[in-house]
PDB file of C-alpha atoms in Angstrom:
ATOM      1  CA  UNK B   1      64.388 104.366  95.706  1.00 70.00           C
ATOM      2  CA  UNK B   2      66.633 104.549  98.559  1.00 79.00           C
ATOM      3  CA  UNK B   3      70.627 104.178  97.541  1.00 89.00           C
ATOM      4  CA  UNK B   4      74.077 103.732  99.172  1.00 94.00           C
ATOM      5  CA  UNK B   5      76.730 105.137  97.235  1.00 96.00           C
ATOM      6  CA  UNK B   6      80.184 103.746  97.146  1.00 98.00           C
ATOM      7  CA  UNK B   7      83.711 104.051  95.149  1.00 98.00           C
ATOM      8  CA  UNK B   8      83.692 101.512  92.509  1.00 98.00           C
ATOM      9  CA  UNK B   9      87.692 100.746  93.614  1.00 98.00           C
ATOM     10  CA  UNK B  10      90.070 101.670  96.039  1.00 98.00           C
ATOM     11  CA  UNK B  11      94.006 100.478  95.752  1.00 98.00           C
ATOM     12  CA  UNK B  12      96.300  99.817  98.516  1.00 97.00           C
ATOM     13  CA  UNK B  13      99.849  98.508  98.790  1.00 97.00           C
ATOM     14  CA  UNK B  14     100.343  95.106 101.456  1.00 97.00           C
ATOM     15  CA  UNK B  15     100.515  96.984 105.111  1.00 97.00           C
ATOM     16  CA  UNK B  16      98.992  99.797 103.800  1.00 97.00           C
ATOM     17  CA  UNK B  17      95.288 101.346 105.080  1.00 98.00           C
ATOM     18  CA  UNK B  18      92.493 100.955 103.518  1.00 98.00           C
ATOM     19  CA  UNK B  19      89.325 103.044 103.625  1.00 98.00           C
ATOM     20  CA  UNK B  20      86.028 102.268 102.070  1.00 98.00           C
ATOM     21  CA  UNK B  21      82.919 104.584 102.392  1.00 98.00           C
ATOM     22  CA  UNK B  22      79.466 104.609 102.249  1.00 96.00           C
ATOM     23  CA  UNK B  23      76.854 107.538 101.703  1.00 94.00           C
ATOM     24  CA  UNK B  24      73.636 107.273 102.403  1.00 88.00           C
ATOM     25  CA  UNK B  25      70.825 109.858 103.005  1.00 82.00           C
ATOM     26  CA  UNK B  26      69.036 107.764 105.718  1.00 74.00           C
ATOM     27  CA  UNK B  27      72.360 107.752 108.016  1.00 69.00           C
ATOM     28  CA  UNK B  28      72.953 107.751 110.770  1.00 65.00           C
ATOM     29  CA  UNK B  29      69.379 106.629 111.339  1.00 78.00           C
ATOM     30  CA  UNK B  30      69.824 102.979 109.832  1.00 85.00           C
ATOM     31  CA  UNK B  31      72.951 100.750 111.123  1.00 91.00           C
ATOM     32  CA  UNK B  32      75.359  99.801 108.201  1.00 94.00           C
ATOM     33  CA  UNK B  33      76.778  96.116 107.662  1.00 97.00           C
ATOM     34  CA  UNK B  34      79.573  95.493 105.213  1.00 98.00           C
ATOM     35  CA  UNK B  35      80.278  92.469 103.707  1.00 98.00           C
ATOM     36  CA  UNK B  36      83.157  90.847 102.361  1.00 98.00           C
ATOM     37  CA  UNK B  37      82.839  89.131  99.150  1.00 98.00           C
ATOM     38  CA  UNK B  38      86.046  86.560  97.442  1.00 97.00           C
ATOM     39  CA  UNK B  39      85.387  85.586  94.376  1.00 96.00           C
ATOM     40  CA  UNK B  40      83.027  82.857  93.591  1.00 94.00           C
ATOM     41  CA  UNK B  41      81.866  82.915  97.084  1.00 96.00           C
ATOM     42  CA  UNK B  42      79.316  83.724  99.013  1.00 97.00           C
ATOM     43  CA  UNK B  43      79.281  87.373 101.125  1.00 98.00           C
ATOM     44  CA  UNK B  44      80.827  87.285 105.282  1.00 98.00           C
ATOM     45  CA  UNK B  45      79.527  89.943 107.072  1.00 98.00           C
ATOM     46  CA  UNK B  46      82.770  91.741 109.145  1.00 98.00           C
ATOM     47  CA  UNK B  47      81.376  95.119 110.323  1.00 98.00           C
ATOM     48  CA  UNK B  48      77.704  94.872 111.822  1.00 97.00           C
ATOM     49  CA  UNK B  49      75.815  97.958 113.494  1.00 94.00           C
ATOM     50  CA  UNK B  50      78.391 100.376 112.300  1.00 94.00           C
ATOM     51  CA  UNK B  51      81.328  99.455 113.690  1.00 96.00           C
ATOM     52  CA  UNK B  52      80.789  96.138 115.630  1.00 97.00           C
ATOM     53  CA  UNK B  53      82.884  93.317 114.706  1.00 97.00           C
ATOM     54  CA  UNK B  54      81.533  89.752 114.776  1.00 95.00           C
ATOM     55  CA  UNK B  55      83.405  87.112 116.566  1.00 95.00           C
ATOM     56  CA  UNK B  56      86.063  85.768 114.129  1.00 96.00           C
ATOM     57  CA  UNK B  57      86.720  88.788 111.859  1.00 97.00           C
ATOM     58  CA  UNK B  58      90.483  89.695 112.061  1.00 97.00           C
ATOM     59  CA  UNK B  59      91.099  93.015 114.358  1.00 97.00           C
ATOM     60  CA  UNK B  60      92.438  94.905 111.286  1.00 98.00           C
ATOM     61  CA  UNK B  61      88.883  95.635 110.030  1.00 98.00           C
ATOM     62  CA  UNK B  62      86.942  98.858 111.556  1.00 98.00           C
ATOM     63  CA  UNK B  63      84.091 100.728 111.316  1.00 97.00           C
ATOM     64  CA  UNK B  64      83.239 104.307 111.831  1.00 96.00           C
ATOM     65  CA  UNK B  65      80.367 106.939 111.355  1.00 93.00           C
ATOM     66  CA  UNK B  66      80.402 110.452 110.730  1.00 91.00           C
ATOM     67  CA  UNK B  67      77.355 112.335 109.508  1.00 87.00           C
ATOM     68  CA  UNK B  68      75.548 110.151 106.438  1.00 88.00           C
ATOM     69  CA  UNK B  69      78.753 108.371 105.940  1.00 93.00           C
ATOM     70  CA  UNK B  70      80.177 104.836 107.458  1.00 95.00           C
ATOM     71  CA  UNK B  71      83.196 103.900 106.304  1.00 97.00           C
ATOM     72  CA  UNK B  72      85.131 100.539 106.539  1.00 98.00           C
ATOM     73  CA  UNK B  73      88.813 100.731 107.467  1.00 98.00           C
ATOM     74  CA  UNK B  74      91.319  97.699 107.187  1.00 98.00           C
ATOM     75  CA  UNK B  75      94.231  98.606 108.872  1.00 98.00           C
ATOM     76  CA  UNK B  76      97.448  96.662 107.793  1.00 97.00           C
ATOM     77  CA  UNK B  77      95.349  95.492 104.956  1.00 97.00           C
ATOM     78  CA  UNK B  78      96.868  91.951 103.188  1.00 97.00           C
ATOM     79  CA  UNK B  79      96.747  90.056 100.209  1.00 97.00           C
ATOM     80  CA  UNK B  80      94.094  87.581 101.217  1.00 97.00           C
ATOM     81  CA  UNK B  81      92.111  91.114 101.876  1.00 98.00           C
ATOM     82  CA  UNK B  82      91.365  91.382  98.533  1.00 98.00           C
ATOM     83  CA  UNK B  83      87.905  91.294  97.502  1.00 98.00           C
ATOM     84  CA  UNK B  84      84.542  93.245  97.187  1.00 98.00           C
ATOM     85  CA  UNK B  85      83.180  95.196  99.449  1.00 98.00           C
ATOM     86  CA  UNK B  86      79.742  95.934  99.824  1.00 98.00           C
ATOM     87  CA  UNK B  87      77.972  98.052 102.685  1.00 97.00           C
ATOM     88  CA  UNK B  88      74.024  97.379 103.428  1.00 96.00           C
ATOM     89  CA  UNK B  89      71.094  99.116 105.655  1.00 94.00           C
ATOM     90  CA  UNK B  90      67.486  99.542 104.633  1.00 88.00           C
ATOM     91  CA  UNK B  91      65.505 102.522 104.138  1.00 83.00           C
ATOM     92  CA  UNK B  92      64.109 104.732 106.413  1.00 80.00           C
ATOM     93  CA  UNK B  93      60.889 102.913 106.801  1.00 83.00           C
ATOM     94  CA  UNK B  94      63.272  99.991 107.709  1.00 82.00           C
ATOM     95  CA  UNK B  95      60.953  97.941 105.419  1.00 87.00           C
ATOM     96  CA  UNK B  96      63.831  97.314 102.513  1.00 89.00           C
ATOM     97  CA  UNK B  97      66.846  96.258 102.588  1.00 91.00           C
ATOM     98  CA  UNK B  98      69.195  97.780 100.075  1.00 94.00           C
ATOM     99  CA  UNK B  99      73.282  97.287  99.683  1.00 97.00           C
ATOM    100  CA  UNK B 100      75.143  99.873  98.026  1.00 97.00           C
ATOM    101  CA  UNK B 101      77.060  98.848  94.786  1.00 97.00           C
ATOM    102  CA  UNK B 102      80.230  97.785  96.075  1.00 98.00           C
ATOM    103  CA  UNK B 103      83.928  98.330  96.603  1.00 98.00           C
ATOM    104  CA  UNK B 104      86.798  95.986  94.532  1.00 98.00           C
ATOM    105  CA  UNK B 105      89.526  96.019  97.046  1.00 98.00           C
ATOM    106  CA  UNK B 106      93.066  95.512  95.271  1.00 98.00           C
ATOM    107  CA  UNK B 107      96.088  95.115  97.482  1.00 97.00           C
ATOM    108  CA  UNK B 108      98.791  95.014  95.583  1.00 91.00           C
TER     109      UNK B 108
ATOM    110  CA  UNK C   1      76.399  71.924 110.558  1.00 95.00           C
ATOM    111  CA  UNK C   2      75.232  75.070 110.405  1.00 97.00           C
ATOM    112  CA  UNK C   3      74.370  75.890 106.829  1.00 98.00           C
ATOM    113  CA  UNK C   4      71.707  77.136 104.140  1.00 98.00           C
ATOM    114  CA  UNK C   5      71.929  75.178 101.035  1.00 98.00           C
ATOM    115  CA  UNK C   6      69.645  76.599  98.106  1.00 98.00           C
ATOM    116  CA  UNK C   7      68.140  74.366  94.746  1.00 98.00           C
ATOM    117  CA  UNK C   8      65.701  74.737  92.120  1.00 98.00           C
ATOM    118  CA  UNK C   9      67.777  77.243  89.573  1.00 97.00           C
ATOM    119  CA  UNK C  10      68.333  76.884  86.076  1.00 98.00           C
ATOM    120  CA  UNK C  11      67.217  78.030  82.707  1.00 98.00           C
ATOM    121  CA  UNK C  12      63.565  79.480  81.492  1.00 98.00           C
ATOM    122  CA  UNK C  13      62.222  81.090  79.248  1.00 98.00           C
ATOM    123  CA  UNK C  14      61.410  84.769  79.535  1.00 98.00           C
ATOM    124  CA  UNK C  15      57.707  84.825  81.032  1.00 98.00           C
ATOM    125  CA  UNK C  16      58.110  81.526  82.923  1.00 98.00           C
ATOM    126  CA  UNK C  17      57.764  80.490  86.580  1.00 98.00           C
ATOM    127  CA  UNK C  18      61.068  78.328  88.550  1.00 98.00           C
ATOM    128  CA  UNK C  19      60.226  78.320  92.650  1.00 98.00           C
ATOM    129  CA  UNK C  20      63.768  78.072  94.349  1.00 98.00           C
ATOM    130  CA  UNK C  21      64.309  76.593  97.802  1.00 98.00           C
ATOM    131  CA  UNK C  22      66.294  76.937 100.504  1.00 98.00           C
ATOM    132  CA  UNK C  23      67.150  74.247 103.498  1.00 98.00           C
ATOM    133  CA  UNK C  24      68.379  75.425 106.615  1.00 98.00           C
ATOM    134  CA  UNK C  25      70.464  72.908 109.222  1.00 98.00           C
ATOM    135  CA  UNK C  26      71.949  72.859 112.477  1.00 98.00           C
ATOM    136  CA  UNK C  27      70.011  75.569 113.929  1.00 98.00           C
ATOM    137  CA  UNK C  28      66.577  76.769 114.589  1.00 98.00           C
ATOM    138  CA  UNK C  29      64.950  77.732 111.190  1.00 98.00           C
ATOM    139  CA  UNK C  30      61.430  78.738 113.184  1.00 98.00           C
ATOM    140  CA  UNK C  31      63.178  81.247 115.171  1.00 97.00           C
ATOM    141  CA  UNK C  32      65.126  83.609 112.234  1.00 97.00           C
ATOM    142  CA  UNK C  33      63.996  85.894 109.946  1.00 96.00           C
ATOM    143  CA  UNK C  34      65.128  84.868 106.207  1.00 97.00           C
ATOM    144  CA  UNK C  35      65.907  86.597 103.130  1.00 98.00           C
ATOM    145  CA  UNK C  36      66.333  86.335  99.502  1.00 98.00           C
ATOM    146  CA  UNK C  37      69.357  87.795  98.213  1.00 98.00           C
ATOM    147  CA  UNK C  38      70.294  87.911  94.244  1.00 98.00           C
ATOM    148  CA  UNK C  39      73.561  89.069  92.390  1.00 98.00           C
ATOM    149  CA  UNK C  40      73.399  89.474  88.794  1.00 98.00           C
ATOM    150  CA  UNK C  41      76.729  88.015  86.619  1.00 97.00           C
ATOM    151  CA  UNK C  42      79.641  90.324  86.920  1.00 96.00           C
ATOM    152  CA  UNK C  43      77.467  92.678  89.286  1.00 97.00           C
ATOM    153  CA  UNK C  44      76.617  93.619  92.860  1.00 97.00           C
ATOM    154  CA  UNK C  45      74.229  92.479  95.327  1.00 98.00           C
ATOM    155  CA  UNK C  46      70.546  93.511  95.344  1.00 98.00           C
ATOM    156  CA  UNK C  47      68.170  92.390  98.427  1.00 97.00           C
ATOM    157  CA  UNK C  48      65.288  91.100  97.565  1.00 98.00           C
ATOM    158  CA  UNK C  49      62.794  89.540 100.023  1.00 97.00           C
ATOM    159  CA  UNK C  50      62.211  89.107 104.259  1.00 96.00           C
ATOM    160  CA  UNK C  51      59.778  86.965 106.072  1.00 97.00           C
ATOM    161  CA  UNK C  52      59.171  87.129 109.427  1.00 96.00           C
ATOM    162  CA  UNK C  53      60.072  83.779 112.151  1.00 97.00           C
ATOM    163  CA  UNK C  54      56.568  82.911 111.674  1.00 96.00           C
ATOM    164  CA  UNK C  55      55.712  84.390 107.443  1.00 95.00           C
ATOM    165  CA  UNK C  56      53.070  86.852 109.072  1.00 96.00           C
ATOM    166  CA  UNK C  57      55.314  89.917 107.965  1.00 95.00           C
ATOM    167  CA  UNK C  58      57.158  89.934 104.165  1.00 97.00           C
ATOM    168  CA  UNK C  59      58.720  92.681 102.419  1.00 96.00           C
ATOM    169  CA  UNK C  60      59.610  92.929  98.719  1.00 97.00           C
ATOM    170  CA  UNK C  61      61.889  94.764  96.886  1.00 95.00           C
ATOM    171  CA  UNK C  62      59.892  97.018  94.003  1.00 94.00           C
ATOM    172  CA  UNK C  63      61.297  95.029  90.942  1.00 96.00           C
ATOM    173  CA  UNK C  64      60.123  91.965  92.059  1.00 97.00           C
ATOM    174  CA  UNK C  65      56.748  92.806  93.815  1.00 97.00           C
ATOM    175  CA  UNK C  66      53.612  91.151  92.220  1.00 97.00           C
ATOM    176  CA  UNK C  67      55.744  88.572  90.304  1.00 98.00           C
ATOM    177  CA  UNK C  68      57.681  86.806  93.479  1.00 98.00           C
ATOM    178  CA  UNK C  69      56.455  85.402  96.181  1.00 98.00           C
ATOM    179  CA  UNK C  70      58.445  84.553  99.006  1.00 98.00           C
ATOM    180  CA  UNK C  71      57.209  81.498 101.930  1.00 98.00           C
ATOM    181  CA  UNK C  72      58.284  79.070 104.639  1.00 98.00           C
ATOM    182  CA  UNK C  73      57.470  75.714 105.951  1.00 98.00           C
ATOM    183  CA  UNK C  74      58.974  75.636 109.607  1.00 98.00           C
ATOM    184  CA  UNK C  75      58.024  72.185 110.206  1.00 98.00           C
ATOM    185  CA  UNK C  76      60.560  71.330 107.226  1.00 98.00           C
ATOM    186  CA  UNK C  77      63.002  73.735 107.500  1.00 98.00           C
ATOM    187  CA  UNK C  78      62.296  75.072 104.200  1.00 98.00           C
ATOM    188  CA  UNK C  79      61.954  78.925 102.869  1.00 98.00           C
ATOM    189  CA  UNK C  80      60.917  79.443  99.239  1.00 98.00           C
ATOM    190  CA  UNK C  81      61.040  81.806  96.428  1.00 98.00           C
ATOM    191  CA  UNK C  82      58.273  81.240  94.017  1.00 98.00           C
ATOM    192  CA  UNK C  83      58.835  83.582  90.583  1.00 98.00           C
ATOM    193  CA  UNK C  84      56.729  84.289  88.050  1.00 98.00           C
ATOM    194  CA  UNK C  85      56.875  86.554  85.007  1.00 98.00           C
ATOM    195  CA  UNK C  86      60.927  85.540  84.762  1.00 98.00           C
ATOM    196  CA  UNK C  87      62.309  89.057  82.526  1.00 98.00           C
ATOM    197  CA  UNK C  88      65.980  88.176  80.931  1.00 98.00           C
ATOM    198  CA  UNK C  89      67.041  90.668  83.620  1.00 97.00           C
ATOM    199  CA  UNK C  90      66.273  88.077  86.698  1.00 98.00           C
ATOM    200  CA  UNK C  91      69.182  86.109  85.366  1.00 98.00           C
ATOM    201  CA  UNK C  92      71.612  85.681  88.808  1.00 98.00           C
ATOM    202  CA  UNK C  93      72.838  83.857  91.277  1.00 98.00           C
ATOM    203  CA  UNK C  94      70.463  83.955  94.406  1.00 98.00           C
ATOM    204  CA  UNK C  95      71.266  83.378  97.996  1.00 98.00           C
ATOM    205  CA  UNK C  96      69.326  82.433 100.665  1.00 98.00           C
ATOM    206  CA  UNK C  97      70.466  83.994 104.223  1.00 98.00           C
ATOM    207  CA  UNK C  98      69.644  84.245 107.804  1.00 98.00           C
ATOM    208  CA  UNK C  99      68.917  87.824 109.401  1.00 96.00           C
ATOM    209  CA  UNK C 100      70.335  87.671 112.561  1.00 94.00           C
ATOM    210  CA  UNK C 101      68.308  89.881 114.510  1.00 89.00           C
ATOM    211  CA  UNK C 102      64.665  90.439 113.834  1.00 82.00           C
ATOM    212  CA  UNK C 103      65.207  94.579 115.234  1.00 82.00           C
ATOM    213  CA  UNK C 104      68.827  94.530 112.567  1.00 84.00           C
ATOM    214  CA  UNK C 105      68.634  93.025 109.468  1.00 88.00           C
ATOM    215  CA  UNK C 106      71.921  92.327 108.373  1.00 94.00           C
ATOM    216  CA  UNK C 107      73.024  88.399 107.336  1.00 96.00           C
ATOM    217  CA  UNK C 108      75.247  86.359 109.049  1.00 96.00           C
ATOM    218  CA  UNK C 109      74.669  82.657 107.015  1.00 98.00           C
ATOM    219  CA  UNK C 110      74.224  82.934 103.722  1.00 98.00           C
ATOM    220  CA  UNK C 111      73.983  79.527 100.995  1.00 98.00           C
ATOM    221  CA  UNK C 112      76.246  79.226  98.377  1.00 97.00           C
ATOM    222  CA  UNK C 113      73.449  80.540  95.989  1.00 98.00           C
ATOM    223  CA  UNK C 114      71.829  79.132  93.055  1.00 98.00           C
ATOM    224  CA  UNK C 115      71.849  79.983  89.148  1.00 98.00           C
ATOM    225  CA  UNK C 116      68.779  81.411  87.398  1.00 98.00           C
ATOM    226  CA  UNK C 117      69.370  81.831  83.842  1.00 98.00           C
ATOM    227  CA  UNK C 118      66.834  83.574  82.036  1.00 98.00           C
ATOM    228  CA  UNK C 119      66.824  83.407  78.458  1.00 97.00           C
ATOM    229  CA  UNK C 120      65.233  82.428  75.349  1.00 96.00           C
TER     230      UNK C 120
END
């Protein structure tokens, strides 16, 4: 079955970068969506088509392709940034969806 | 308001049936794609199910084809999620959410989800 592959963590200090990637062997064929997850919430989508950001998702929060990798920056990242992270395309048939198994985000 | 608002979770046995629902409002159910979404306790997301604006085209995931079944009733604003064959490792919280575009499936309303508890 098809897979995204991402780091289980990544760690940034308050104002600091952060950088989340993605693998997947159907790139750059298949767009990549990341989601934003707090806990006990539900996901918000805040990358779409790569590197598109939907109306209301702060400016700090990027997108970027290179090869059969995306990766999800959040530049100045904050506090309330904290959360998981989790990217999603579908296969190459474009039949199934599939997310990869997620980021935790700590900015601390 | 525009929302998706899921019901119909709870506990069952392994080997038993539970059809979830979810109610869309404040837009135009008929003219989205919908999916089912689950995330198991303490774990990541996993996509599940699409049906097309009108139910003519559905995907599955592979480890839930043949036991769920995934529907809509436009006129009600209703998709479903009928599951059968429950396994102790269908226990999550599933979501309901729109696709936003029918050529790029990625989610832009999603419910608040609703607990299936499998267990004996």
């Amino acid at each position: 079955s098809y897979e995204l592959t991402q780091p289980p963590s990544v760690s940034v200090s308050p104002g600091q970068t952060a950088r989340i990637t993605c693998y997947g062997e159907a790139l750059p064929r298949q767009y990549v969506y990341w989601y934003q997850q707090k806990p006990g919430q539900a996901p918000v989508v805040v990358i779409i088509k790569d590197s598109e950001r939907p109306s209301g998702i702060p400016e700090r929060f990027s997108g970027s392709v290179s090869g059969t990798t995306v990766t999800l920056t959040i530049t100045g990242a904050q506090a309330e940034d904290e959360a998981d992270y989790y990217c999603q395309s579908a296969d190459r048939s474009g039949t199934s969806g599939v997310f990869g198994g997620g980021t935790r985000l700590t900015v601390l | 308001q525009v929302q998706l608002v899921e019901s119909g979770g709870g506990l069952v046995k392994p080997g038993g049936s539970l059809r979830l629902s979810c109610t869309a409002s404040g837009f135009t159910f008929s003219d989205y794609y919908m999916t089912w979404i689950r995330q198991a306790p303490g774990k990541g997301l996993e996509w599940l199910s699409y049906i097309s604006m009108s139910g003519g085209i559905i995907y599955y995931a592979e480890s839930v084809k043949g036991r769920f079944t995934i529907s809509r009733d436009n006129a009600r604003n209703l998709m479903f999620l009928q599951m059968n064959s429950l396994r102790v490792e269908d226990t999550a919280v599933y979501y309901c959410a729109r696709v936003a575009e029918s050529k790029h499936w990625y989610f832009d309303l999603w419910g608040r989800g609703t607990l299936v508890t499998v267990s004996s």
